[in-house]
XYZ file of C-alpha atoms in Angstrom:
110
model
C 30.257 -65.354 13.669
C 30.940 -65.682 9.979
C 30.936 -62.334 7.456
C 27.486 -62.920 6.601
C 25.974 -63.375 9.574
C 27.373 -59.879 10.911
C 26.524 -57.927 7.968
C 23.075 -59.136 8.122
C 23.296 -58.481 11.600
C 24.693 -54.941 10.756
C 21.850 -54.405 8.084
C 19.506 -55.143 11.501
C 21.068 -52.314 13.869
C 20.619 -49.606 10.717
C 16.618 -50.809 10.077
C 16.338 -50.873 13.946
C 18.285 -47.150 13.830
C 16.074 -46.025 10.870
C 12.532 -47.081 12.191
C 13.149 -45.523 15.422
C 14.218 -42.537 14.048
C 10.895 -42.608 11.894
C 9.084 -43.359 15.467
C 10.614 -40.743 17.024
C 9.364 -37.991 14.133
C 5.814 -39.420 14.168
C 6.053 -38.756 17.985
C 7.259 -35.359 17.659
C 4.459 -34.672 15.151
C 1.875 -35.725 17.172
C 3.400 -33.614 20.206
C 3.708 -30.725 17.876
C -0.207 -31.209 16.590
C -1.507 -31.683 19.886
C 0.153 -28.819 21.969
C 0.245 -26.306 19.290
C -4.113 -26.740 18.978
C -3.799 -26.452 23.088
C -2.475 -23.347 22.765
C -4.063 -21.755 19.987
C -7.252 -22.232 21.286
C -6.553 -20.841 25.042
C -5.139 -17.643 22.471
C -8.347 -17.476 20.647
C -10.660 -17.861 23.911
C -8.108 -14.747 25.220
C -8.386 -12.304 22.459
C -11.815 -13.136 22.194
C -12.581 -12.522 26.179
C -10.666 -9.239 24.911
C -13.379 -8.163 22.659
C -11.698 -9.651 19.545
C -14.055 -11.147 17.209
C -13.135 -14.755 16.211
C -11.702 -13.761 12.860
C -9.497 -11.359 14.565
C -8.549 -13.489 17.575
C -7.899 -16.403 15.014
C -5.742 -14.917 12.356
C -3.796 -12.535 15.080
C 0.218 -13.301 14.552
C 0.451 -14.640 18.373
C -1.841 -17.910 17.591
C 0.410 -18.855 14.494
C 3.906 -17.892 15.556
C 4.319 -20.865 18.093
C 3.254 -23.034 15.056
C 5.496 -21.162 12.771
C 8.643 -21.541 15.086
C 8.598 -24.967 16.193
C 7.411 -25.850 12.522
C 10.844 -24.913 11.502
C 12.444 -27.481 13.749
C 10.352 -29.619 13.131
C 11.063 -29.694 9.467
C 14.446 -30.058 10.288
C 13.857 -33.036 12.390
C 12.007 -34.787 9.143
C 14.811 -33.548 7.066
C 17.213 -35.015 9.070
C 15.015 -38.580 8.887
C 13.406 -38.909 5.743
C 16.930 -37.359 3.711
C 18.796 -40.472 3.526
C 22.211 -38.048 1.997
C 21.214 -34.861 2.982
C 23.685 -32.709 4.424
C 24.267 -34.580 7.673
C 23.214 -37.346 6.417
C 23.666 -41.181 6.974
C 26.563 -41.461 3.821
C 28.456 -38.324 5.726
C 28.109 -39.975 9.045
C 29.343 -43.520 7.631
C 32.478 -41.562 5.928
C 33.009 -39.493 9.351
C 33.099 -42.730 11.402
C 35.467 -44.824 8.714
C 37.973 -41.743 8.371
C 38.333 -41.592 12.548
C 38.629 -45.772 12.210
C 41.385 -45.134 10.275
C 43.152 -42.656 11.861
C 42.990 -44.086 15.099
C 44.239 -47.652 13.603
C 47.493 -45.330 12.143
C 47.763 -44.027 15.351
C 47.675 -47.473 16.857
C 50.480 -48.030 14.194
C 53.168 -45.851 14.989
C-alpha cells in the first residue's frame, strides 16, 4: 500500500471515529430526553397524589435535579465530541500517542 492510499485510509478510521462519536452523543441525548420525562412525570403524579398542586409538584427541586445532574455529564460528553482541541481533545491525544511512539522506538534503540 502506497503513502497515499494509507493516509486516505487513515483520514477514513478518524471520519469513521468522529461520526460514531457524534452517534453515540445523539444516543445519549435521546436516552437522557426520554428517561429524564419518565421520571419527572411519575414525580409529578407523586407529589400530586400527595396533595401538591401541579405547580408545586412541577417546580419542586426533586423533578429537576435528576435533569440537572446528568445534564452536567452530559455536557461533558458533547464537549468532549463537538470540541475538536478542547482540553482532552483530539490534537492532545494525537501528541500523547506520537510522544509514547517515540519513546518506545528509543527504547527499542538502546
Amino acid at each position: 500500500m502506497d503513502n497515499k492510499d494509507r493516509e486516505q485510509t487513515e483520514r477514513y478510521v478518524r471520519a469513521q471515529k468522529k461520526v460514531d462519536a457524534i452517534k453515540g452523543f445523539y444516543i445519549h441525548l435521546l436516552v437522557y430526553i426520554c428517561v429524564n420525562l419518565f421520571i419527572s412525570i411519575r414525580k409529578i403524579m407523586q407529589n400530586m397524589d400527595n396533595g401538591e398542586t401541579f405547580q408545586e409538584a412541577f417546580f419542586d427541586l426533586g423533578t429537576f435535579i435528576v435533569w440537572l445532574a446528568w445534564g452536567i455529564g452530559l455536557a461533558f460528553h458533547a464537549f468532549n465530541v463537538f470540541v475538536e482541541n478542547g482540553v482532552l481533545g483530539k490534537k492532545w491525544e494525537e501528541q500523547k500517542i506520537q510522544e509514547y511512539m517515540d519513546e518506545e522506538k528509543r527504547q527499542d534503540w538502546y
